[in-house]
CSV table of N, CA, C and O in Angstrom, one decimal:
chain,number,residue,atom,x,y,z
A,248,GLU,N,-40.3,24.7,23.1
A,248,GLU,CA,-38.9,24.8,23.4
A,248,GLU,C,-38.1,23.8,22.6
A,248,GLU,O,-36.9,24.0,22.4
A,249,ASP,N,-38.8,22.8,22.1
A,249,ASP,CA,-38.0,21.7,21.3
A,249,ASP,C,-37.2,22.3,20.2
A,249,ASP,O,-36.1,21.8,20.0
A,250,GLN,N,-37.8,23.2,19.4
A,250,GLN,CA,-37.1,23.6,18.2
A,250,GLN,C,-36.0,24.7,18.5
A,250,GLN,O,-35.2,25.0,17.6
A,251,LYS,N,-35.9,25.1,19.7
A,251,LYS,CA,-34.9,26.2,20.1
A,251,LYS,C,-33.5,25.7,20.2
A,251,LYS,O,-32.5,26.5,20.2
A,252,GLY,N,-33.3,24.4,20.4
A,252,GLY,CA,-32.0,23.8,20.6
A,252,GLY,C,-31.2,24.5,21.8
A,252,GLY,O,-31.7,24.6,22.9
A,253,ARG,N,-30.0,25.0,21.5
A,253,ARG,CA,-29.2,25.6,22.6
A,253,ARG,C,-29.8,27.0,23.0
A,253,ARG,O,-29.3,27.5,24.0
A,254,MET,N,-30.8,27.5,22.4
A,254,MET,CA,-31.4,28.7,22.8
A,254,MET,C,-32.6,28.5,23.7
A,254,MET,O,-33.2,29.4,24.2
A,255,ALA,N,-32.9,27.2,23.9
A,255,ALA,CA,-34.0,26.9,24.9
A,255,ALA,C,-33.5,27.2,26.3
A,255,ALA,O,-32.4,27.4,26.6
A,256,SER,N,-34.5,27.4,27.2
A,256,SER,CA,-34.1,27.7,28.6
A,256,SER,C,-33.2,26.7,29.2
A,256,SER,O,-33.2,25.5,28.8
A,257,VAL,N,-32.4,27.1,30.1
A,257,VAL,CA,-31.5,26.2,30.8
A,257,VAL,C,-32.3,25.1,31.5
A,257,VAL,O,-31.9,23.9,31.4
A,258,ALA,N,-33.4,25.4,32.1
A,258,ALA,CA,-34.3,24.4,32.8
A,258,ALA,C,-34.7,23.4,31.8
A,258,ALA,O,-34.6,22.2,32.0
A,259,TYR,N,-35.2,23.8,30.6
A,259,TYR,CA,-35.6,22.8,29.6
A,259,TYR,C,-34.5,21.9,29.1
A,259,TYR,O,-34.7,20.7,29.0
A,260,GLN,N,-33.4,22.5,28.8
A,260,GLN,CA,-32.2,21.7,28.3
A,260,GLN,C,-31.8,20.7,29.4
A,260,GLN,O,-31.5,19.6,29.0
A,261,MET,N,-31.8,21.1,30.6
A,261,MET,CA,-31.4,20.1,31.7
A,261,MET,C,-32.4,19.0,31.9
A,261,MET,O,-32.0,17.9,32.2
A,262,LEU,N,-33.7,19.4,31.8
A,262,LEU,CA,-34.7,18.4,32.0
A,262,LEU,C,-34.6,17.3,30.8
A,262,LEU,O,-34.8,16.1,31.1
A,263,GLU,N,-34.3,17.8,29.6
A,263,GLU,CA,-34.1,16.9,28.5
A,263,GLU,C,-32.9,16.0,28.7
A,263,GLU,O,-32.9,14.8,28.5
A,264,LYS,N,-31.8,16.6,29.2
A,264,LYS,CA,-30.6,15.8,29.5
A,264,LYS,C,-30.9,14.8,30.5
A,264,LYS,O,-30.4,13.6,30.4
A,265,GLN,N,-31.6,15.1,31.5
A,265,GLN,CA,-32.0,14.2,32.6
A,265,GLN,C,-32.8,13.0,32.0
A,265,GLN,O,-32.5,11.9,32.4
A,266,LYS,N,-33.8,13.3,31.2
A,266,LYS,CA,-34.6,12.3,30.6
A,266,LYS,C,-33.7,11.3,29.8
A,266,LYS,O,-34.0,10.1,29.7
A,267,GLU,N,-32.7,11.8,29.1
A,267,GLU,CA,-31.8,11.0,28.3
A,267,GLU,C,-30.7,10.3,29.2
A,267,GLU,O,-29.9,9.6,28.6
A,268,GLY,N,-30.7,10.5,30.5
A,268,GLY,CA,-29.8,9.9,31.3
A,268,GLY,C,-28.4,10.5,31.3
A,268,GLY,O,-27.4,9.9,31.8
A,269,GLN,N,-28.3,11.7,30.8
A,269,GLN,CA,-27.0,12.4,30.7
A,269,GLN,C,-26.6,13.0,32.1
A,269,GLN,O,-27.5,13.4,32.8
A,270,GLU,N,-25.3,13.1,32.4
A,270,GLU,CA,-24.9,13.8,33.6
A,270,GLU,C,-25.0,15.3,33.4
A,270,GLU,O,-24.8,15.8,32.3
A,271,ILE,N,-25.4,15.9,34.5
A,271,ILE,CA,-25.5,17.4,34.4
A,271,ILE,C,-24.4,17.9,35.4
A,271,ILE,O,-24.4,17.5,36.6
A,272,LYS,N,-23.5,18.7,34.8
A,272,LYS,CA,-22.4,19.2,35.7
A,272,LYS,C,-22.5,20.7,35.6
A,272,LYS,O,-22.6,21.4,34.6
A,273,LEU,N,-22.3,21.3,36.8
A,273,LEU,CA,-22.3,22.8,37.0
A,273,LEU,C,-20.9,23.2,37.3
A,273,LEU,O,-20.1,22.5,37.9
A,274,PHE,N,-20.7,24.5,37.1
A,274,PHE,CA,-19.5,25.1,37.5
A,274,PHE,C,-19.5,25.2,39.0
A,274,PHE,O,-20.6,25.5,39.6
A,275,PRO,N,-18.4,25.0,39.7
A,275,PRO,CA,-18.4,25.2,41.2
A,275,PRO,C,-18.4,26.7,41.5
A,275,PRO,O,-18.5,27.5,40.6
A,276,LYS,N,-18.5,27.0,42.7
A,276,LYS,CA,-18.5,28.4,43.2
A,276,LYS,C,-19.8,29.0,43.1
A,276,LYS,O,-20.0,30.2,43.3
A,277,LYS,N,-20.8,28.3,42.7
A,277,LYS,CA,-22.2,28.7,42.6
A,277,LYS,C,-22.5,30.0,41.9
A,277,LYS,O,-22.9,31.0,42.5
A,278,PRO,N,-22.2,30.0,40.6
A,278,PRO,CA,-22.5,31.2,39.8
A,278,PRO,C,-24.0,31.6,40.0
A,278,PRO,O,-24.9,30.7,40.1
A,279,GLN,N,-24.3,32.9,39.9
A,279,GLN,CA,-25.7,33.3,40.1
A,279,GLN,C,-26.1,34.2,38.8
A,279,GLN,O,-25.3,34.8,38.2
A,280,ARG,N,-27.4,34.1,38.5
A,280,ARG,CA,-28.0,34.8,37.4
A,280,ARG,C,-29.3,35.4,37.9
A,280,ARG,O,-29.9,34.9,38.8
A,281,ASP,N,-29.6,36.5,37.2
A,281,ASP,CA,-30.9,37.1,37.4
A,281,ASP,C,-31.9,36.5,36.5
A,281,ASP,O,-32.0,36.9,35.3
A,282,PHE,N,-32.5,35.4,36.9
A,282,PHE,CA,-33.5,34.7,36.0
A,282,PHE,C,-34.8,35.4,36.1
A,282,PHE,O,-35.3,35.8,37.2
A,283,VAL,N,-35.4,35.7,34.9
A,283,VAL,CA,-36.6,36.4,34.9
A,283,VAL,C,-37.7,35.6,34.1
A,283,VAL,O,-37.3,35.0,33.1
A,284,TYR,N,-38.9,35.6,34.6
A,284,TYR,CA,-40.0,34.9,34.0
A,284,TYR,C,-40.3,35.5,32.6
A,284,TYR,O,-40.4,36.7,32.5
A,285,VAL,N,-40.6,34.7,31.6
A,285,VAL,CA,-40.8,35.2,30.3
A,285,VAL,C,-42.0,36.2,30.2
A,285,VAL,O,-42.0,37.1,29.5
A,286,LYS,N,-43.1,35.9,31.0
A,286,LYS,CA,-44.2,36.8,31.0
A,286,LYS,C,-43.9,38.2,31.6
A,286,LYS,O,-44.5,39.2,31.2
A,287,ASP,N,-42.9,38.2,32.5
A,287,ASP,CA,-42.5,39.5,33.0
A,287,ASP,C,-41.7,40.3,31.9
A,287,ASP,O,-41.9,41.5,31.8
A,288,ILE,N,-41.0,39.6,31.0
A,288,ILE,CA,-40.3,40.3,29.9
A,288,ILE,C,-41.4,40.8,28.9
A,288,ILE,O,-41.3,42.0,28.5
A,289,ILE,N,-42.4,40.0,28.7
A,289,ILE,CA,-43.5,40.4,27.8
A,289,ILE,C,-44.2,41.7,28.4
A,289,ILE,O,-44.4,42.7,27.7
A,290,ASN,N,-44.5,41.6,29.7
A,290,ASN,CA,-45.1,42.7,30.3
A,290,ASN,C,-44.3,44.0,30.3
A,290,ASN,O,-44.8,45.1,30.2
A,291,ALA,N,-43.0,43.8,30.5
A,291,ALA,CA,-42.1,45.0,30.4
A,291,ALA,C,-42.1,45.6,29.0
A,291,ALA,O,-42.2,46.9,28.9
A,292,ASN,N,-42.2,44.8,28.0
A,292,ASN,CA,-42.3,45.3,26.6
A,292,ASN,C,-43.6,46.0,26.4
A,292,ASN,O,-43.7,47.1,25.8
A,293,LEU,N,-44.7,45.4,26.9
A,293,LEU,CA,-46.0,46.1,26.7
A,293,LEU,C,-46.0,47.4,27.5
A,293,LEU,O,-46.6,48.4,27.1
A,294,PHE,N,-45.5,47.4,28.7
A,294,PHE,CA,-45.4,48.6,29.5
A,294,PHE,C,-44.6,49.7,28.8
A,294,PHE,O,-45.0,50.9,28.8
A,295,ALA,N,-43.5,49.3,28.2
A,295,ALA,CA,-42.7,50.3,27.4
A,295,ALA,C,-43.5,50.9,26.3
A,295,ALA,O,-43.5,52.1,26.0
A,296,LEU,N,-44.3,50.0,25.6
A,296,LEU,CA,-45.1,50.5,24.5
A,296,LEU,C,-46.2,51.4,25.0
A,296,LEU,O,-46.4,52.5,24.4
A,297,GLU,N,-46.9,51.0,26.1
A,297,GLU,CA,-47.9,51.9,26.6
A,297,GLU,C,-47.4,53.2,27.2
A,297,GLU,O,-48.2,54.2,27.2
A,298,ASN,N,-46.1,53.2,27.6
A,298,ASN,CA,-45.5,54.4,28.1
A,298,ASN,C,-44.4,55.0,27.2
A,298,ASN,O,-43.5,55.6,27.7
A,299,TYR,N,-44.6,54.8,25.9
A,299,TYR,CA,-43.6,55.2,25.0
A,299,TYR,C,-43.1,56.6,25.1
A,299,TYR,O,-41.9,56.9,25.1
A,300,ASP,N,-44.1,57.5,25.2
A,300,ASP,CA,-43.7,58.9,25.2
A,300,ASP,C,-42.8,59.3,26.4
A,300,ASP,O,-41.9,60.1,26.3
A,301,ASP,N,-43.1,58.6,27.5
A,301,ASP,CA,-42.3,58.9,28.8
A,301,ASP,C,-40.9,58.2,28.7
A,301,ASP,O,-40.0,58.7,29.4
A,302,ASN,N,-40.8,57.1,27.9
A,302,ASN,CA,-39.6,56.3,28.0
A,302,ASN,C,-38.8,56.4,26.7
A,302,ASN,O,-37.7,55.8,26.6
A,303,ARG,N,-39.3,57.1,25.7
A,303,ARG,CA,-38.6,57.2,24.4
A,303,ARG,C,-37.1,57.7,24.6
A,303,ARG,O,-36.9,58.6,25.3
A,304,GLY,N,-36.2,57.0,23.9
A,304,GLY,CA,-34.8,57.4,23.9
A,304,GLY,C,-34.0,57.0,25.1
A,304,GLY,O,-32.9,57.3,25.2
A,305,GLN,N,-34.6,56.2,26.0
A,305,GLN,CA,-34.0,55.7,27.2
A,305,GLN,C,-33.7,54.2,27.1
A,305,GLN,O,-34.3,53.5,26.3
A,306,TRP,N,-32.8,53.7,27.9
A,306,TRP,CA,-32.6,52.3,27.9
A,306,TRP,C,-33.0,51.8,29.4
A,306,TRP,O,-32.8,52.6,30.3
A,307,TYR,N,-33.5,50.6,29.5
A,307,TYR,CA,-33.9,50.1,30.8
A,307,TYR,C,-33.5,48.6,30.8
A,307,TYR,O,-33.5,47.9,29.8
A,308,GLU,N,-33.3,48.1,32.0
A,308,GLU,CA,-33.0,46.7,32.3
A,308,GLU,C,-34.4,46.1,32.6
A,308,GLU,O,-35.2,46.7,33.2
A,309,VAL,N,-34.4,44.8,32.3
A,309,VAL,CA,-35.6,44.0,32.7
A,309,VAL,C,-35.0,42.7,33.4
A,309,VAL,O,-34.1,42.1,32.9
A,310,GLY,N,-35.5,42.5,34.6
A,310,GLY,CA,-35.0,41.3,35.3
A,310,GLY,C,-35.9,41.1,36.5
A,310,GLY,O,-36.9,41.8,36.7
A,311,SER,N,-35.5,40.2,37.4
A,311,SER,CA,-36.2,39.9,38.6
A,311,SER,C,-35.8,40.7,39.8
A,311,SER,O,-36.5,40.9,40.7
A,312,GLY,N,-34.5,41.2,39.7
A,312,GLY,CA,-33.9,42.0,40.8
A,312,GLY,C,-33.3,41.1,41.8
A,312,GLY,O,-32.8,41.6,42.8
A,313,ASP,N,-33.3,39.8,41.6
A,313,ASP,CA,-32.6,38.8,42.5
A,313,ASP,C,-31.7,37.9,41.7
A,313,ASP,O,-32.0,37.5,40.6
A,314,SER,N,-30.5,37.6,42.3
A,314,SER,CA,-29.6,36.7,41.7
A,314,SER,C,-29.9,35.3,42.4
A,314,SER,O,-30.0,35.2,43.6
A,315,SER,N,-30.0,34.3,41.6
A,315,SER,CA,-30.2,32.9,42.1
A,315,SER,C,-29.2,32.0,41.4
A,315,SER,O,-28.8,32.2,40.3
A,316,THR,N,-28.9,30.9,42.1
A,316,THR,CA,-28.0,29.9,41.6
A,316,THR,C,-28.7,28.9,40.7
A,316,THR,O,-29.9,28.7,40.8
A,317,PHE,N,-27.9,28.3,39.8
A,317,PHE,CA,-28.5,27.2,39.0
A,317,PHE,C,-28.9,26.1,39.9
A,317,PHE,O,-29.9,25.4,39.6
A,318,GLU,N,-28.3,25.9,41.0
A,318,GLU,CA,-28.6,24.8,42.0
A,318,GLU,C,-30.1,25.0,42.5
A,318,GLU,O,-30.8,24.1,42.6
A,319,MET,N,-30.4,26.3,42.7
A,319,MET,CA,-31.8,26.6,43.2
A,319,MET,C,-32.8,26.1,42.2
A,319,MET,O,-33.8,25.5,42.5
A,320,ILE,N,-32.6,26.4,40.9
A,320,ILE,CA,-33.5,26.0,39.8
A,320,ILE,C,-33.6,24.5,39.7
A,320,ILE,O,-34.6,23.9,39.7
A,321,PHE,N,-32.4,23.9,39.7
A,321,PHE,CA,-32.4,22.4,39.5
A,321,PHE,C,-33.0,21.7,40.7
A,321,PHE,O,-33.7,20.7,40.6
A,322,ASP,N,-32.8,22.2,41.9
A,322,ASP,CA,-33.4,21.7,43.1
A,322,ASP,C,-34.9,21.8,43.0
A,322,ASP,O,-35.7,20.8,43.3
A,323,LEU,N,-35.5,22.9,42.6
A,323,LEU,CA,-36.9,23.1,42.4
A,323,LEU,C,-37.5,22.1,41.4
A,323,LEU,O,-38.6,21.7,41.5
A,324,LEU,N,-36.7,21.8,40.4
A,324,LEU,CA,-37.1,20.9,39.3
A,324,LEU,C,-36.8,19.4,39.6
A,324,LEU,O,-37.2,18.6,38.8
A,325,GLY,N,-36.1,19.2,40.7
A,325,GLY,CA,-35.7,17.8,41.0
A,325,GLY,C,-34.6,17.2,40.0
A,325,GLY,O,-34.6,16.0,39.8
A,326,ILE,N,-33.8,18.1,39.5
A,326,ILE,CA,-32.7,17.7,38.6
A,326,ILE,C,-31.5,17.4,39.4
A,326,ILE,O,-31.0,18.3,40.2
A,327,GLU,N,-30.9,16.3,39.3
A,327,GLU,CA,-29.6,15.9,40.0
A,327,GLU,C,-28.5,16.5,39.2
A,327,GLU,O,-28.5,16.5,37.9
A,328,TYR,N,-27.4,16.9,39.9
A,328,TYR,CA,-26.3,17.5,39.2
A,328,TYR,C,-25.0,17.2,40.0
A,328,TYR,O,-25.1,16.8,41.2
A,329,GLU,N,-23.9,17.4,39.4
A,329,GLU,CA,-22.6,17.3,40.0
A,329,GLU,C,-21.8,18.5,39.6
A,329,GLU,O,-22.3,19.4,38.8
A,330,TYR,N,-20.6,18.6,40.1
A,330,TYR,CA,-19.8,19.8,39.7
A,330,TYR,C,-18.6,19.5,38.9
A,330,TYR,O,-18.0,18.4,39.1
A,331,LEU,N,-18.3,20.3,38.0
A,331,LEU,CA,-17.0,20.3,37.2
A,331,LEU,C,-15.9,20.7,38.1
A,331,LEU,O,-16.1,21.3,39.2
A,332,ASP,N,-14.7,20.4,37.8
A,332,ASP,CA,-13.6,20.9,38.5
A,332,ASP,C,-13.4,22.4,38.3
A,332,ASP,O,-13.7,22.9,37.2
A,333,LYS,N,-13.0,23.2,39.3
A,333,LYS,CA,-12.9,24.6,39.2
A,333,LYS,C,-12.0,25.1,38.0
A,333,LYS,O,-12.1,26.2,37.5
A,334,SER,N,-11.1,24.2,37.6
A,334,SER,CA,-10.2,24.5,36.5
A,334,SER,C,-10.9,24.6,35.2
A,334,SER,O,-10.4,25.2,34.2
A,335,GLU,N,-12.1,24.1,35.2
A,335,GLU,CA,-12.9,24.1,33.9
A,335,GLU,C,-13.8,25.4,33.8
A,335,GLU,O,-14.4,25.6,32.8
A,336,ILE,N,-13.7,26.3,34.8
A,336,ILE,CA,-14.4,27.6,34.6
A,336,ILE,C,-13.6,28.4,33.6
A,336,ILE,O,-12.4,28.7,33.8
A,337,PRO,N,-14.3,28.9,32.6
A,337,PRO,CA,-13.5,29.7,31.6
A,337,PRO,C,-13.1,31.0,32.1
A,337,PRO,O,-13.7,31.6,33.0
A,338,ASN,N,-11.9,31.5,31.6
A,338,ASN,CA,-11.4,32.8,32.0
A,338,ASN,C,-12.5,33.8,31.7
A,338,ASN,O,-13.1,33.8,30.6
A,339,GLY,N,-12.7,34.8,32.6
A,339,GLY,CA,-13.7,35.8,32.3
A,339,GLY,C,-15.2,35.4,32.5
A,339,GLY,O,-16.1,36.2,32.2
A,340,TYR,N,-15.4,34.2,33.0
A,340,TYR,CA,-16.8,33.7,33.2
A,340,TYR,C,-17.5,34.6,34.2
A,340,TYR,O,-16.9,34.9,35.3
A,341,GLN,N,-18.6,35.1,33.9
A,341,GLN,CA,-19.4,36.0,34.7
A,341,GLN,C,-20.0,35.2,35.9
A,341,GLN,O,-20.9,34.4,35.6
A,342,MET,N,-19.6,35.4,37.1
A,342,MET,CA,-20.1,34.7,38.2
A,342,MET,C,-21.4,35.2,38.8
A,342,MET,O,-22.1,34.5,39.5
A,343,ASN,N,-21.8,36.4,38.5
A,343,ASN,CA,-23.0,37.0,39.0
A,343,ASN,C,-23.6,38.0,38.1
A,343,ASN,O,-22.9,38.9,37.6
A,344,THR,N,-24.9,37.9,37.8
A,344,THR,CA,-25.6,38.9,37.0
A,344,THR,C,-26.8,39.3,37.8
A,344,THR,O,-27.4,38.5,38.6
A,345,LEU,N,-27.1,40.6,37.7
A,345,LEU,CA,-28.2,41.1,38.5
A,345,LEU,C,-28.8,42.4,37.8
A,345,LEU,O,-28.0,43.3,37.5
A,346,SER,N,-30.1,42.4,37.5
A,346,SER,CA,-30.7,43.5,37.0
A,346,SER,C,-31.0,44.5,38.1
A,346,SER,O,-31.6,44.1,39.1
A,347,LEU,N,-30.4,45.7,38.0
A,347,LEU,CA,-30.6,46.7,39.1
A,347,LEU,C,-31.9,47.4,39.0
A,347,LEU,O,-32.2,48.0,37.9
A,348,THR,N,-32.6,47.4,40.1
A,348,THR,CA,-34.0,48.1,40.0
A,348,THR,C,-33.9,49.5,39.7
A,348,THR,O,-34.8,50.1,39.1
A,349,LYS,N,-32.8,50.2,40.0
A,349,LYS,CA,-32.7,51.6,39.6
A,349,LYS,C,-32.6,51.8,38.1
A,349,LYS,O,-32.8,52.9,37.6
A,350,ASN,N,-32.4,50.7,37.3
A,350,ASN,CA,-32.3,50.8,35.9
A,350,ASN,C,-33.6,50.3,35.2
A,350,ASN,O,-33.6,50.2,34.0
A,351,TRP,N,-34.6,50.1,36.0
A,351,TRP,CA,-35.9,49.6,35.5
A,351,TRP,C,-36.7,50.8,35.0
A,351,TRP,O,-36.5,52.0,35.5
A,352,MET,N,-37.7,50.6,34.2
A,352,MET,CA,-38.6,51.7,33.8
A,352,MET,C,-39.4,52.1,35.0
A,352,MET,O,-39.9,51.3,35.7
A,353,PRO,N,-39.5,53.4,35.2
A,353,PRO,CA,-40.3,53.9,36.3
A,353,PRO,C,-41.7,53.4,36.2
A,353,PRO,O,-42.4,53.5,35.2
A,354,GLY,N,-42.2,52.7,37.3
A,354,GLY,CA,-43.6,52.2,37.3
A,354,GLY,C,-43.7,50.7,36.9
A,354,GLY,O,-44.7,50.1,37.1
A,355,TRP,N,-42.6,50.1,36.4
A,355,TRP,CA,-42.7,48.7,36.0
A,355,TRP,C,-41.9,47.9,37.1
A,355,TRP,O,-40.9,48.3,37.6
A,356,LYS,N,-42.4,46.7,37.3
A,356,LYS,CA,-41.7,45.7,38.2
A,356,LYS,C,-42.2,44.3,37.8
A,356,LYS,O,-43.3,44.2,37.4
A,357,PRO,N,-41.4,43.3,38.0
A,357,PRO,CA,-41.8,41.9,37.7
A,357,PRO,C,-42.8,41.5,38.7
A,357,PRO,O,-42.9,42.0,39.8
A,358,LYS,N,-43.6,40.5,38.3
A,358,LYS,CA,-44.7,40.0,39.1
A,358,LYS,C,-44.5,38.5,39.6
A,358,LYS,O,-45.1,38.1,40.5
A,359,VAL,N,-43.5,37.8,38.9
A,359,VAL,CA,-43.4,36.4,39.2
A,359,VAL,C,-42.0,36.1,39.7
A,359,VAL,O,-41.0,36.4,39.1
A,360,ASN,N,-41.9,35.6,40.9
A,360,ASN,CA,-40.6,35.3,41.5
A,360,ASN,C,-40.1,33.9,41.0
A,360,ASN,O,-40.8,33.2,40.3
A,361,LEU,N,-38.8,33.6,41.3
A,361,LEU,CA,-38.2,32.4,40.7
A,361,LEU,C,-39.0,31.1,41.0
A,361,LEU,O,-39.3,30.4,40.1
A,362,GLU,N,-39.4,30.9,42.3
A,362,GLU,CA,-40.1,29.7,42.6
A,362,GLU,C,-41.4,29.6,41.9
A,362,GLU,O,-41.7,28.5,41.3
A,363,MET,N,-42.2,30.6,41.9
A,363,MET,CA,-43.5,30.6,41.2
A,363,MET,C,-43.3,30.4,39.7
A,363,MET,O,-44.0,29.6,39.1
A,364,GLY,N,-42.3,31.1,39.1
A,364,GLY,CA,-42.0,30.9,37.7
A,364,GLY,C,-41.6,29.5,37.3
A,364,GLY,O,-42.1,28.9,36.3
A,365,ILE,N,-40.8,28.9,38.1
A,365,ILE,CA,-40.3,27.5,37.9
A,365,ILE,C,-41.6,26.5,38.0
A,365,ILE,O,-41.7,25.6,37.2
A,366,LYS,N,-42.4,26.8,39.0
A,366,LYS,CA,-43.6,25.9,39.1
A,366,LYS,C,-44.5,26.0,37.9
A,366,LYS,O,-45.0,25.0,37.4
A,367,ARG,N,-44.7,27.3,37.4
A,367,ARG,CA,-45.6,27.5,36.3
A,367,ARG,C,-44.9,26.9,35.0
A,367,ARG,O,-45.6,26.2,34.2
A,368,TYR,N,-43.6,27.0,34.9
A,368,TYR,CA,-42.9,26.5,33.7
A,368,TYR,C,-43.0,24.9,33.7
A,368,TYR,O,-43.3,24.3,32.7
A,369,LYS,N,-42.8,24.3,34.9
A,369,LYS,CA,-42.8,22.9,35.0
A,369,LYS,C,-44.2,22.4,34.7
A,369,LYS,O,-44.4,21.4,34.0
A,370,LYS,N,-45.3,23.1,35.2
A,370,LYS,CA,-46.6,22.7,34.9
A,370,LYS,C,-46.9,22.8,33.4
A,370,LYS,O,-47.5,21.9,32.8
A,371,TYR,N,-46.4,23.8,32.7
A,371,TYR,CA,-46.6,24.0,31.3
A,371,TYR,C,-45.9,22.8,30.5
A,371,TYR,O,-46.5,22.2,29.6
A,372,LEU,N,-44.7,22.5,30.9
A,372,LEU,CA,-44.0,21.4,30.3
A,372,LEU,C,-44.7,20.0,30.5
A,372,LEU,O,-44.8,19.2,29.6
A,373,ASP,N,-45.2,19.8,31.7
A,373,ASP,CA,-45.9,18.6,32.0
A,373,ASP,C,-47.1,18.4,31.2
A,373,ASP,O,-47.5,17.4,30.7
A,374,GLU,N,-47.9,19.5,31.0
A,374,GLU,CA,-49.1,19.5,30.3
A,374,GLU,C,-48.9,19.3,28.8
A,374,GLU,O,-49.7,18.7,28.1
A,375,LYS,N,-47.7,19.8,28.3
A,375,LYS,CA,-47.4,19.8,26.9
A,375,LYS,C,-47.0,18.4,26.5
A,375,LYS,O,-47.2,18.0,25.4
A,376,SER,N,-46.4,17.6,27.4
A,376,SER,CA,-45.9,16.3,27.0
A,376,SER,C,-47.0,15.2,27.2
A,376,SER,O,-48.0,15.3,27.6
């Protein structure tokens, strides 16, 4: 993730900021995202390839099917955070994203929930350093 810069995962970027002693500030009102584990994305792509004839010409969403707050991720990682003033939320900021299961490929579903994914990711980062 080092070489990805701003394209690295939010978790990675915030862990790096924490190591450097930087303050981490979140938007108030607890925005939520459908965070999906990278191996679930890979599995969705492999599933699409294996079922190409059935899925050709269609579009599908890939996600966890759950919306989670940034606070949940940071709490799981032990990252301390504060909040920005609500006036700093940009106009049009998307407060909630969710992959709808009705838009998934028939027969595919994710296998890793948020907590399990964060634990695996943290273990990977700990072993890497």
